[in-house]
Amino acid sequence: MSAPPPDPKLPQSLAANPRLSSWVRFTAEGRVAISPGKVEIGQGIVTALAQIAADELDVEIGRIEMIRASTAASPNEGVTSGSLSIQQSGRALRHVCAEVRLHFLAAASERLGVDPALLGVEDGMIYGPGNVATSYWELAGDVSLDHDATTGAVVKSAAARSVAGHSIHRVDIPDKVFARPRFIHDHALPELVHGRALRPNVSGARLIGLDEERARSVSGLVAIVRDGGFAGVVADSEAAAEAALKALRKGATWSPGEPLPDENDLAGFLRRQPIETTIIDTRTAAATKAARTLRRQYTRPYIAHASIAPSCAMARWDGDRVHVWTHSQGVYLLRADLAIVLKLPAENIVVEHMEGAGCYGHNAADDVALDAALLARAASGRPVRVQWSRHDEMFHAPFGAAMAIEIEADLDADNEIVGWRHAIWSNGHTARPGRAAQPALLAASEIANPYPRLISTNPPPANGGGGDRNSVPLYDFPAWTITSHRLLTMPVRTSALRTLGAQGNLFAIESLLDEIAVLRGEDPIAFRLRHLRDERAREVIRAVARRAGWKPQKQSGIGYGVGFARYKNTGAYCAAIAEIEGADDIRVRRLTLAIDVGEAINPDGVINQIEGGAIQATSWVLKERVRFDPTHITSTSWADYPILSFSEVPAVDVEIIQRPDIEPAGAGEAAHGPVTAAIANAVHDCLGVRARDLPITRDRIIAAMELAS
């Protein structure tokens, strides 16, 4: 197989960060330092990126040292989100390493007096005829990488790669297995002190008075910090910080809060708010008379990130400069907001990434980083570690937005689809830092000169959309109109949660498709295949049907359902079949999935991601729902916000359709929508009732049965 021709344009991340030395350097210890701008949040990208670098440089993967992202030295690749790390950072790194290899071969040619075409590289050693040899490390002093990438490098063909495409052990796992401190929660800097921020227990309340005397008597107190409505403590131990915070709370007075929606009428609330309406997509066709119209409404509640460990950060001031350690997904974007709030030039701030124990979008990692920076001002140059409580994490962090989705399907006399209208009511799905003229961080709205709380927005459809993500059908319906209604109020703070609006939209689309297939008496898989022209889409559905043995003989109390999507309509293809048991509660017994990510760099890593997404989706579908009364978020503990337990985890079986000649796509968010729909459709197969409101609980199934009777 011949190598592909040179790309006439640099990959997106490389075009934005063209300096080769910012990506790769060779160290004196015979190692290769690789410095991507994307961060490890449990998805395994440091392993996949190391595989890409090892292939293009012809070095053993054990020589690769992956450097954590930092604004001090790393390429600025924006935010690690949207299942784009391999697509963006992987493509850039592949090109960079191919070009670096060319530079070293040219230098070796000059030193050894051998035509570059006759040189080969093996584990960093460069060989030529007559046993002449040198290495990357011998030549490192002679080869400057302090210049920009060009478009001339040719990456290896898929057939020539020896590392990418093969499963290898993740490079981050040994530290975690052997309890070496890798998570930010476990790191202790010299002279570390501990901080806690004081926040209200009523939604939207603001600090208006503070009696500090009780807190000042706490042993170990270092400082009390007050900046308008932001207050907190610094102490020499976590226990002292907790005691001081408790004492400070007793002396606090708050303004009245802001009313919260009726959680039992979220659809009504969403549809009554002021909105910004956008037509996402339309398709027209010759008018066909509809014999009937099915109108269905589907809802998704607010969902918490529910990271296993609450958010944590450290900060240290040195004069007018500050260093922040964080598990933020976007170190440069966080730096931009910190610069606004702290009124510092960006170059006076270093934001360094460290892994956190759980992250599924825009949780409180960025908020706690600002808390740490504000509290560290009072620590006389000592680093301050701030860890939120579970209550704070479940009360004050952004949530995934609630959604109400209405679909109208026009059917002809044969119950074929002739028209399709899909409308979404939802808050925007992102309010990440660094993307607006005003900061999106929680404490920024609390300080003495507060910034207004940012109303969440939606990324444009060209970037995958937000509330409208995956709302445009991949199926070949003759006509459709897709409309998004974004709320212009935000009583419940929302931002990016894994998949953004895709989970809700795919739940709605795939549920109604199943309903129409049943109405026609047609097998749901055959119905989908008949409406798909994309062969990769058809193949994942056929593959999952084969692997699951679709459809087993009907058993009492057991149901089977299917769901399919191409994430963002541009990324990975995924199909899922769920086997559920309907007894006192719904139990998902087995999930079978087929996934096509193009080139799977680390197949085991892809399977890990699909398994994780499938299990998280099962938890969302069966259990997760932010609860609140008129003034409080009430689901602030694991008891009030249950997630799937280990005993409830289904068996998950994944088949990868490997396509090494197709650019890789991310897998992290591909499974959620198909699994959600597959479970909902399996519930109907088992119990004969359509569940249109998430989560699918026993009470909601009973209510749906009563409504249908």
XYZ file of C-alpha atoms in Angstrom:
709
model
C 0.000 0.000 0.000
C 1.483 3.339 -1.017
C 1.769 6.229 1.404
C -0.885 8.919 1.168
C 0.078 12.173 -0.565
C 1.125 15.124 1.592
C -1.759 17.052 3.117
C -1.828 20.458 1.377
C -2.962 22.020 4.667
C -1.604 21.562 8.162
C -3.907 19.828 10.639
C -6.029 22.293 12.619
C -4.123 22.066 15.912
C -0.761 22.233 14.150
C -1.771 25.248 12.084
C -2.606 27.005 15.363
C 0.631 25.809 17.030
C 3.145 25.266 14.200
C 6.413 25.344 16.192
C 7.803 21.793 16.133
C 9.704 22.220 19.404
C 6.470 22.864 21.273
C 5.375 19.290 20.484
C 8.553 17.155 20.544
C 11.989 17.212 22.164
C 14.691 14.613 22.731
C 16.132 14.386 26.230
C 19.615 13.334 27.312
C 18.280 10.177 28.948
C 17.456 8.591 25.603
C 13.803 9.489 25.868
C 11.346 11.472 23.770
C 9.191 14.122 25.427
C 5.810 14.560 23.713
C 3.816 17.609 24.726
C 0.229 17.696 23.426
C -2.248 20.413 24.351
C -5.041 17.936 25.075
C -5.339 16.507 28.563
C -5.878 13.090 30.090
C -9.253 12.893 31.827
C -9.475 9.123 31.984
C -10.135 8.559 28.292
C -6.684 7.116 27.573
C -5.464 9.698 25.071
C -1.947 9.882 26.493
C -1.546 6.246 25.468
C -2.999 6.657 21.982
C -0.946 9.798 21.325
C 2.202 8.000 22.511
C 1.423 5.214 20.023
C 1.136 7.726 17.188
C 4.450 9.363 18.120
C 6.236 6.019 18.494
C 5.102 4.943 15.038
C 6.143 8.076 13.187
C 9.485 8.420 15.003
C 10.308 4.688 14.967
C 11.006 4.470 18.702
C 9.834 1.992 21.309
C 6.818 3.309 23.149
C 8.649 2.891 26.453
C 10.903 5.782 25.426
C 7.941 8.155 25.122
C 7.339 10.527 28.018
C 3.983 12.310 27.822
C 4.163 15.823 29.287
C 1.144 17.262 31.094
C -0.416 20.284 29.411
C 0.633 23.653 30.798
C 0.266 27.220 29.589
C 3.992 27.617 30.259
C 5.068 25.374 27.389
C 2.367 23.263 25.733
C 0.597 23.903 22.435
C -2.717 25.686 22.883
C -5.246 23.109 21.687
C -8.225 24.760 23.339
C -10.381 22.412 25.363
C -10.330 18.618 25.617
C -13.949 17.862 24.741
C -16.321 16.599 22.099
C -14.404 13.354 21.437
C -11.951 15.378 19.352
C -8.576 14.675 20.971
C -7.458 11.975 18.554
C -8.904 13.804 15.561
C -7.175 17.065 16.442
C -4.119 16.317 18.576
C -3.496 12.930 16.987
C -3.442 14.305 13.449
C -1.182 17.178 14.490
C 1.232 14.940 16.355
C 1.416 12.425 13.511
C 2.400 15.212 11.113
C 4.865 16.769 13.580
C 6.665 13.478 14.237
C 6.850 12.666 10.535
C 8.486 16.032 9.878
C 10.843 15.731 12.862
C 11.963 12.337 11.555
C 12.765 13.924 8.173
C 14.912 16.616 9.816
C 16.922 14.036 11.725
C 17.390 11.849 8.661
C 18.723 14.886 6.808
C 21.154 15.603 9.646
C 22.223 11.946 9.786
C 22.780 11.958 6.037
C 25.133 14.901 6.351
C 27.046 13.397 9.289
C 27.309 9.878 7.878
C 27.719 10.807 4.213
C 24.823 8.565 3.209
C 21.844 9.322 0.990
C 18.771 9.864 3.258
C 16.852 7.326 1.186
C 19.294 4.635 2.340
C 18.883 5.371 6.042
C 16.567 3.566 8.407
C 15.459 4.174 11.979
C 15.033 1.533 14.659
C 14.157 2.574 18.215
C 15.717 5.971 17.631
C 18.962 4.597 16.155
C 19.623 5.712 12.586
C 21.408 3.109 10.436
C 22.949 3.163 6.984
C 25.024 0.958 4.664
C 28.353 -0.229 6.000
C 27.167 -0.297 9.606
C 27.326 3.479 9.951
C 25.000 4.680 12.677
C 23.926 7.601 14.827
C 20.808 8.395 16.824
C 18.237 11.051 17.526
C 20.019 11.813 20.796
C 23.475 12.165 19.243
C 22.050 14.573 16.688
C 19.755 16.501 19.013
C 22.274 19.289 19.529
C 22.657 19.770 15.772
C 18.968 19.643 14.791
C 16.905 22.665 15.705
C 13.166 22.161 15.988
C 12.573 25.837 16.723
C 10.822 26.491 13.451
C 7.355 26.011 12.043
C 5.944 22.874 10.488
C 5.555 22.688 6.729
C 3.146 20.754 4.560
C 5.868 18.591 3.012
C 5.987 15.707 5.497
C 4.386 12.411 4.483
C 3.049 10.317 7.337
C 3.336 6.548 7.274
C 0.686 4.504 5.554
C -1.563 2.378 7.734
C 0.261 -0.747 6.562
C 3.634 0.652 7.675
C 2.527 1.404 11.244
C 3.585 -1.107 13.862
C 2.164 0.412 17.078
C -1.026 2.249 16.147
C -3.887 -0.152 15.565
C -2.736 -2.550 18.294
C -3.920 -2.791 21.868
C -1.290 -1.846 24.423
C -1.431 -1.269 28.148
C -2.388 2.282 29.086
C 0.608 4.276 30.244
C -1.323 6.026 33.040
C -2.652 2.882 34.736
C 0.408 1.646 36.712
C 0.546 4.818 38.826
C -3.149 4.446 39.633
C -2.920 0.743 40.430
C 0.119 1.145 42.672
C -1.240 4.275 44.400
C 1.458 6.630 43.167
C 0.120 10.196 43.284
C -1.186 11.013 39.841
C -4.503 12.654 40.696
C -4.415 16.267 41.837
C -6.267 15.225 45.000
C -3.221 13.198 46.089
C -0.459 15.760 45.492
C 0.989 17.710 48.393
C 3.262 20.639 47.571
C 5.814 21.819 50.154
C 4.346 24.150 52.833
C 0.816 23.348 51.610
C -2.152 24.885 53.407
C -5.843 24.222 52.855
C -8.703 26.448 51.794
C -12.484 26.273 51.754
C -14.984 28.655 50.161
C -18.249 29.653 51.835
C -21.326 29.281 49.652
C -25.087 29.518 50.264
C -27.427 26.590 50.720
C -30.209 28.492 48.945
C -30.067 28.791 45.181
C -29.072 32.261 43.998
C -28.559 33.732 47.470
C -25.737 36.250 48.001
C -23.599 36.846 51.072
C -24.592 40.155 52.669
C -23.137 39.916 56.174
C -20.339 38.010 57.913
C -19.407 37.765 61.596
C -15.863 36.386 61.576
C -15.284 36.117 65.332
C -16.228 32.445 65.773
C -13.930 31.410 62.936
C -10.974 33.393 64.297
C -10.895 31.217 67.386
C -10.323 28.005 65.401
C -6.896 26.507 66.031
C -4.806 26.325 62.853
C -6.560 29.190 61.071
C -4.225 31.053 58.697
C -6.600 33.641 57.175
C -10.201 34.614 56.535
C -10.810 35.983 53.042
C -13.695 38.259 52.057
C -14.204 39.877 48.665
C -17.789 41.083 48.338
C -19.988 38.000 48.244
C -17.002 35.644 48.083
C -15.649 34.422 51.410
C -13.501 31.568 52.604
C -10.859 30.374 54.986
C -7.253 29.194 54.827
C -5.923 26.838 57.507
C -2.929 24.622 58.154
C -4.927 21.364 57.851
C -8.074 20.141 56.186
C -9.691 19.525 59.561
C -8.947 23.086 60.652
C -10.253 24.454 57.348
C -13.509 22.513 57.762
C -13.895 23.692 61.365
C -13.219 27.303 60.404
C -15.692 27.127 57.523
C -18.363 25.701 59.817
C -17.791 28.525 62.288
C -17.803 31.128 59.511
C -21.121 29.789 58.191
C -22.752 30.387 61.566
C -21.894 34.059 61.256
C -23.121 34.485 57.680
C -26.321 36.171 56.521
C -27.659 35.795 53.003
C -30.027 37.561 50.643
C -33.179 35.750 49.532
C -32.580 33.193 46.808
C -34.049 32.818 43.351
C -36.991 30.464 42.696
C -36.296 27.153 40.992
C -38.592 25.446 38.456
C -41.152 22.813 39.351
C -39.086 19.674 38.817
C -42.257 17.700 38.070
C -43.153 20.041 35.195
C -39.803 20.644 33.541
C -41.239 20.466 30.034
C -43.834 23.096 30.904
C -41.193 25.299 32.521
C -38.847 25.039 29.547
C -41.587 25.860 27.072
C -42.747 28.951 29.004
C -39.374 30.732 29.167
C -38.078 33.519 26.916
C -36.177 31.870 24.100
C -33.906 32.396 21.131
C -35.161 30.310 18.203
C -32.860 28.941 15.516
C -33.764 26.847 12.486
C -31.029 24.220 12.522
C -31.795 22.449 9.258
C -34.536 21.985 6.691
C -35.139 19.570 3.863
C -37.968 19.977 1.402
C -39.594 17.555 -0.980
C -42.638 17.364 -3.207
C -45.684 17.489 -0.976
C -47.120 14.105 -0.041
C -50.437 14.054 1.730
C -50.133 12.819 5.301
C -52.724 10.300 6.404
C -51.843 10.876 10.062
C -49.366 12.722 12.251
C -47.716 11.259 15.331
C -46.850 13.941 17.887
C -44.626 12.846 20.760
C -42.846 14.701 23.554
C -39.680 13.413 25.238
C -37.938 14.870 28.267
C -34.551 14.668 29.926
C -33.939 16.078 33.435
C -31.029 18.116 34.652
C -28.116 15.690 35.139
C -25.177 16.143 37.506
C -21.631 15.380 36.454
C -21.415 13.222 39.569
C -17.639 12.906 39.385
C -16.504 10.286 41.891
C -14.091 12.743 43.550
C -15.167 16.354 44.072
C -13.272 19.095 42.277
C -9.860 20.180 43.561
C -7.180 22.754 42.722
C -4.005 24.292 44.108
C -2.654 27.823 43.669
C 0.456 29.692 44.778
C 1.261 33.405 44.453
C 4.763 34.786 43.917
C 4.463 38.554 43.952
C 2.121 39.459 41.109
C 2.383 36.043 39.483
C 0.262 32.983 40.224
C 0.670 29.276 39.434
C -2.497 27.152 39.357
C -2.680 23.349 39.315
C -6.000 22.090 38.012
C -7.889 19.235 36.368
C -9.581 21.693 33.992
C -10.161 20.441 30.459
C -8.827 23.691 28.988
C -5.792 25.230 30.671
C -5.495 28.153 28.250
C -9.212 28.947 28.410
C -9.134 28.864 32.211
C -6.101 31.163 32.165
C -8.051 33.680 30.070
C -10.850 33.880 32.643
C -8.425 33.983 35.569
C -6.655 36.921 33.917
C -9.939 38.849 33.746
C -10.979 38.172 37.346
C -7.511 38.591 38.893
C -6.769 41.617 36.679
C -3.419 40.209 35.606
C -1.712 39.858 32.238
C -2.114 36.302 30.983
C 1.665 35.849 30.962
C 1.660 36.290 34.761
C -0.460 33.165 35.160
C 0.666 29.559 34.694
C -2.104 26.975 34.579
C -0.817 23.412 34.798
C -2.961 20.348 34.281
C -3.060 17.424 36.670
C -5.442 14.512 36.352
C -8.652 14.515 38.352
C -10.680 11.549 39.519
C -13.645 11.883 37.183
C -14.648 14.438 34.560
C -17.519 14.286 32.086
C -17.629 17.815 30.755
C -17.629 21.239 32.402
C -17.817 20.294 36.063
C -16.475 22.462 38.908
C -12.772 22.018 38.077
C -12.493 25.567 36.714
C -14.557 27.081 39.546
C -12.392 25.564 42.270
C -9.279 26.825 40.474
C -10.463 30.418 40.882
C -11.394 29.696 44.517
C -7.819 28.515 45.117
C -6.309 31.575 43.430
C -8.477 33.993 45.458
C -7.762 32.251 48.759
C -4.034 31.862 48.031
C -3.637 35.645 47.987
C -3.897 35.492 51.784
C -1.375 32.655 52.216
C 1.872 34.680 52.055
C 3.294 32.711 49.142
C 2.363 29.261 50.447
C 0.405 26.993 48.071
C -3.284 26.603 48.917
C -5.201 23.434 48.167
C -8.980 23.722 47.842
C -11.242 20.701 47.566
C -14.982 21.116 47.254
C -17.321 19.065 49.418
C -19.712 16.543 47.890
C -22.533 18.959 48.768
C -20.821 21.824 46.925
C -20.133 19.617 43.914
C -23.776 18.546 43.608
C -25.218 21.983 44.430
C -22.972 24.598 42.818
C -21.302 22.894 39.830
C -22.921 23.250 36.402
C -25.441 20.592 35.376
C -26.245 19.046 32.041
C -29.253 20.945 30.701
C -32.783 19.618 30.952
C -34.484 19.140 27.588
C -37.994 18.942 26.201
C -38.151 17.568 22.670
C -41.243 17.397 20.503
C -41.247 15.426 17.274
C -44.062 15.359 14.740
C -43.877 12.588 12.149
C -46.209 12.770 9.161
C -47.122 9.296 7.878
C -48.799 8.273 4.628
C -51.455 5.583 4.333
C -48.782 2.864 4.598
C -47.266 4.490 7.713
C -44.181 5.551 5.803
C -42.560 8.790 6.960
C -43.266 11.707 4.604
C -42.464 14.609 6.938
C -40.546 15.173 10.174
C -40.459 18.141 12.545
C -38.132 18.150 15.544
C -38.201 20.974 18.119
C -36.002 21.330 21.212
C -36.498 23.498 24.307
C -33.407 23.661 26.492
C -30.885 25.892 28.131
C -27.676 26.203 26.185
C -25.225 23.391 26.718
C -21.984 25.246 27.294
C -20.738 28.078 29.475
C -17.084 27.092 29.536
C -14.377 29.568 30.544
C -12.353 31.591 28.087
C -14.956 31.940 25.358
C -16.556 35.274 26.183
C -15.603 38.804 27.186
C -16.831 38.037 30.695
C -15.668 35.110 32.844
C -17.793 31.992 33.330
C -16.363 31.069 36.751
C -18.618 30.863 39.812
C -16.629 33.150 42.124
C -16.498 35.792 39.387
C -20.211 36.386 40.051
C -19.625 36.633 43.826
C -16.723 39.087 44.266
C -17.140 42.752 45.211
C -17.308 43.904 41.593
C -19.145 40.875 40.243
C -19.463 39.787 36.673
C -22.956 38.744 35.550
C -23.569 35.021 35.470
C -23.048 33.843 31.909
C -26.187 32.433 30.285
C -25.166 29.200 28.608
C -25.040 29.095 24.824
C -24.786 26.413 22.146
C -21.806 25.735 19.883
C -22.695 26.306 16.220
C -24.057 23.333 14.264
C -20.833 23.291 12.220
C -18.990 22.409 15.463
C -21.485 19.727 16.394
C -24.120 21.951 17.972
C -25.286 21.984 21.575
C -28.932 21.424 22.421
C -29.396 20.533 18.759
C -26.541 17.995 18.625
C -27.636 14.919 16.632
C -31.090 16.397 16.071
C -30.741 16.266 12.260
C -31.654 12.704 11.222
C -29.035 10.621 9.496
C -31.941 8.761 7.902
C -33.200 9.630 4.421
C -36.591 11.090 5.338
C -37.988 13.118 2.429
C -38.566 16.332 4.389
C -37.781 17.765 7.792
C -37.467 20.933 9.854
C -35.234 21.002 12.928
C -35.713 23.883 15.370
C -33.851 24.803 18.552
C -35.324 27.042 21.250
C -32.543 28.154 23.609
C -33.649 29.568 26.941
C -32.518 33.094 27.772
C -32.915 32.531 31.523
C -30.925 30.095 33.662
C -32.259 29.515 37.197
C -30.353 26.234 37.232
C -26.712 26.633 36.174
C -25.959 24.559 33.062
C -22.944 23.863 30.923
C -21.298 21.077 28.977
C -22.074 17.523 30.058
C -20.895 14.545 28.028
C -22.654 14.435 24.602
C -24.384 17.817 25.185
C -27.836 17.485 23.572
C -27.083 14.306 21.638
C -28.334 11.916 24.310
C -31.738 13.603 24.536
C -32.183 14.010 20.792
C -31.216 10.440 19.986
C -33.491 9.123 22.728
C -36.356 10.964 21.010
C -35.498 10.132 17.380
C -34.713 6.466 17.909
C -37.743 5.949 20.174
C -40.143 7.364 17.615
C -38.507 5.393 14.806
C -39.058 2.239 16.809
C -42.668 3.174 17.415
C -43.241 3.669 13.686
C -41.536 0.363 12.850
C -43.836 -1.431 15.300
C -46.822 0.390 13.818
C -45.814 -0.944 10.409
C -45.149 -4.443 11.727
C -41.568 -4.121 10.468
C -38.436 -5.306 12.221
C -36.766 -2.215 13.806
C -33.352 -3.073 12.367
C -34.719 -3.684 8.867
C -36.616 -0.400 9.140
C -33.443 1.517 9.980
C -31.377 -0.151 7.276
C -34.031 0.707 4.720
C -33.718 4.408 5.594
C -29.901 4.618 5.621
C -27.670 5.205 2.612
C -24.372 5.571 4.491
C -22.703 2.162 4.235
C -20.662 2.629 7.397
C -23.898 3.322 9.263
C -25.513 0.225 7.803
C -22.508 -1.913 8.690
C -22.458 -1.048 12.407
C -26.139 -1.939 12.619
C -25.619 -5.229 10.787
C -22.570 -5.977 12.947
C -24.373 -5.408 16.240
C -27.329 -7.480 15.056
C -25.008 -10.389 14.207
C -23.093 -10.143 17.460
C -26.221 -9.960 19.622
C -28.063 -12.658 17.671
C -30.954 -10.303 16.879
C -33.672 -11.083 17.661
C -33.864 -13.899 20.224
C -37.081 -15.794 20.796
C -39.481 -13.851 22.988
C -39.183 -14.595 26.720
C -41.574 -13.397 29.376
C -40.134 -10.459 31.287
C -37.239 -9.925 28.856
C -37.071 -7.209 26.212
C -34.683 -6.228 23.428
C -34.163 -2.853 21.818
C -31.846 -1.205 19.315
C -30.421 2.299 18.956
C -28.049 3.876 16.424
C -26.225 7.145 15.790
C -23.239 8.730 14.191
C -21.983 11.081 16.892
C -22.500 14.704 15.762
C -23.346 13.166 12.349
C -19.619 13.570 11.574
C -17.813 11.351 14.096
C -17.894 7.742 15.236
C -20.680 5.363 14.224
C -22.235 3.310 17.008
C -25.135 0.867 17.244
C -26.369 -0.763 20.439
C -28.708 -3.580 21.377
C -29.988 -3.753 24.950
C -31.352 -6.782 26.726
C -33.423 -5.761 29.731
C -35.406 -7.483 32.431
C -38.625 -5.865 33.606
C -39.483 -6.948 37.133
C -39.929 -4.582 40.094
C -37.487 -2.227 38.365
C -35.856 -2.191 34.963
C -32.550 -4.041 34.962
C -30.238 -3.917 31.960
C -28.751 -7.404 31.676
C -26.601 -7.016 28.572
C -25.482 -4.356 26.119
C -23.981 -5.283 22.755
C -22.366 -2.534 20.705
C -20.612 -2.121 17.373
C -18.360 0.898 16.867
C -16.608 2.399 13.850
C -14.110 5.125 14.748
C -12.150 4.837 11.511
C -8.610 3.955 12.553
C -8.711 2.633 16.121
C -5.286 3.674 17.440
C -5.578 1.551 20.591
C -8.467 -0.913 20.133
C -8.510 -1.818 23.813
C -8.759 1.873 24.652
C -11.692 2.268 22.259
C -13.459 -0.670 23.913
C -12.805 0.880 27.339
C -14.394 4.124 26.198
C -17.447 2.435 24.717
C -17.893 0.278 27.816
C -17.630 3.327 30.064
C -20.046 5.363 27.961
C -22.531 2.507 27.818
C -22.487 2.046 31.593
C -22.796 5.784 32.242
C -25.713 5.997 29.811
C -27.404 3.128 31.637
C -27.047 5.092 34.872
C -28.510 8.213 33.246
C -31.434 6.264 31.797
C -32.411 4.366 34.933
C -31.419 6.582 37.851
C -29.976 10.044 37.421
C -32.035 13.173 38.005
C -31.161 16.413 39.773
C -33.827 17.003 42.418
C -34.899 20.364 43.830
C -37.641 22.139 45.727
C -38.621 25.798 45.125
C -35.374 27.139 46.686
C -32.815 24.325 47.055
C -31.040 21.684 45.037
C -31.901 18.679 47.209
C -29.865 15.903 45.521
C -26.557 16.803 47.180
C -25.356 13.362 48.292
C -25.034 9.895 46.790
C -28.143 8.917 48.760
C -30.158 11.678 47.053
C -28.476 11.322 43.658
C -28.035 7.571 43.119
C -25.873 6.304 40.292
C -25.555 2.788 38.917
C -23.943 0.471 41.476
C -21.437 -2.265 40.645
C -24.071 -4.955 41.198
C -26.288 -3.269 38.595
C -23.669 -2.921 35.851
C -24.704 -4.876 32.736
C -22.437 -7.144 30.745
C -21.049 -5.057 27.866
C -19.786 -6.634 24.639
C -18.120 -4.406 22.024
C -17.132 -5.097 18.427
C -14.805 -2.692 16.638
C -15.050 -2.294 12.888
C -11.438 -1.387 12.204
C -10.855 0.961 9.240
C -7.134 1.831 9.356
C -7.222 3.896 6.168
C -9.835 6.323 7.541
C -8.861 9.206 9.860
C -9.626 8.308 13.493
C -12.591 9.733 15.377
C -13.151 9.842 19.127
C -15.111 7.164 20.965
C -15.807 8.795 24.333
C -19.316 10.061 23.612
C -20.455 7.754 20.830
C -22.325 5.180 22.950
C -24.579 7.344 25.124
C -27.349 8.122 22.631
C -27.609 4.647 21.082
C -27.606 2.942 24.506
C -30.258 5.316 25.854
C -32.535 4.592 22.913
C -31.839 0.850 22.973
C -32.861 0.607 26.642
C -36.024 2.652 26.086
C -36.989 0.517 23.091
C -36.277 -2.660 25.052
C -38.657 -1.435 27.771
C -41.437 -1.271 25.192
C -40.522 -4.704 23.856
C -40.694 -6.085 27.385
C -43.660 -4.226 28.876
C -45.576 -2.844 25.903
C -45.306 0.751 27.152
C -43.382 3.687 25.690
C -41.176 5.520 28.185
C -40.766 9.098 26.969
C -39.407 10.730 30.118
C -35.961 10.079 31.590
C -35.013 8.524 33.912
C -37.112 5.410 33.269
C -38.139 4.527 36.804
C -40.776 2.166 38.149
C -43.092 5.075 39.002
C -42.818 6.530 35.513
C -43.514 3.181 33.854
C -46.622 2.749 36.009
C -47.736 6.280 35.099
C -47.175 5.550 31.390
C -49.196 2.331 31.695
C -52.047 4.188 33.365
C -51.963 6.853 30.658
C -52.046 4.196 27.914
C -54.925 2.259 29.467
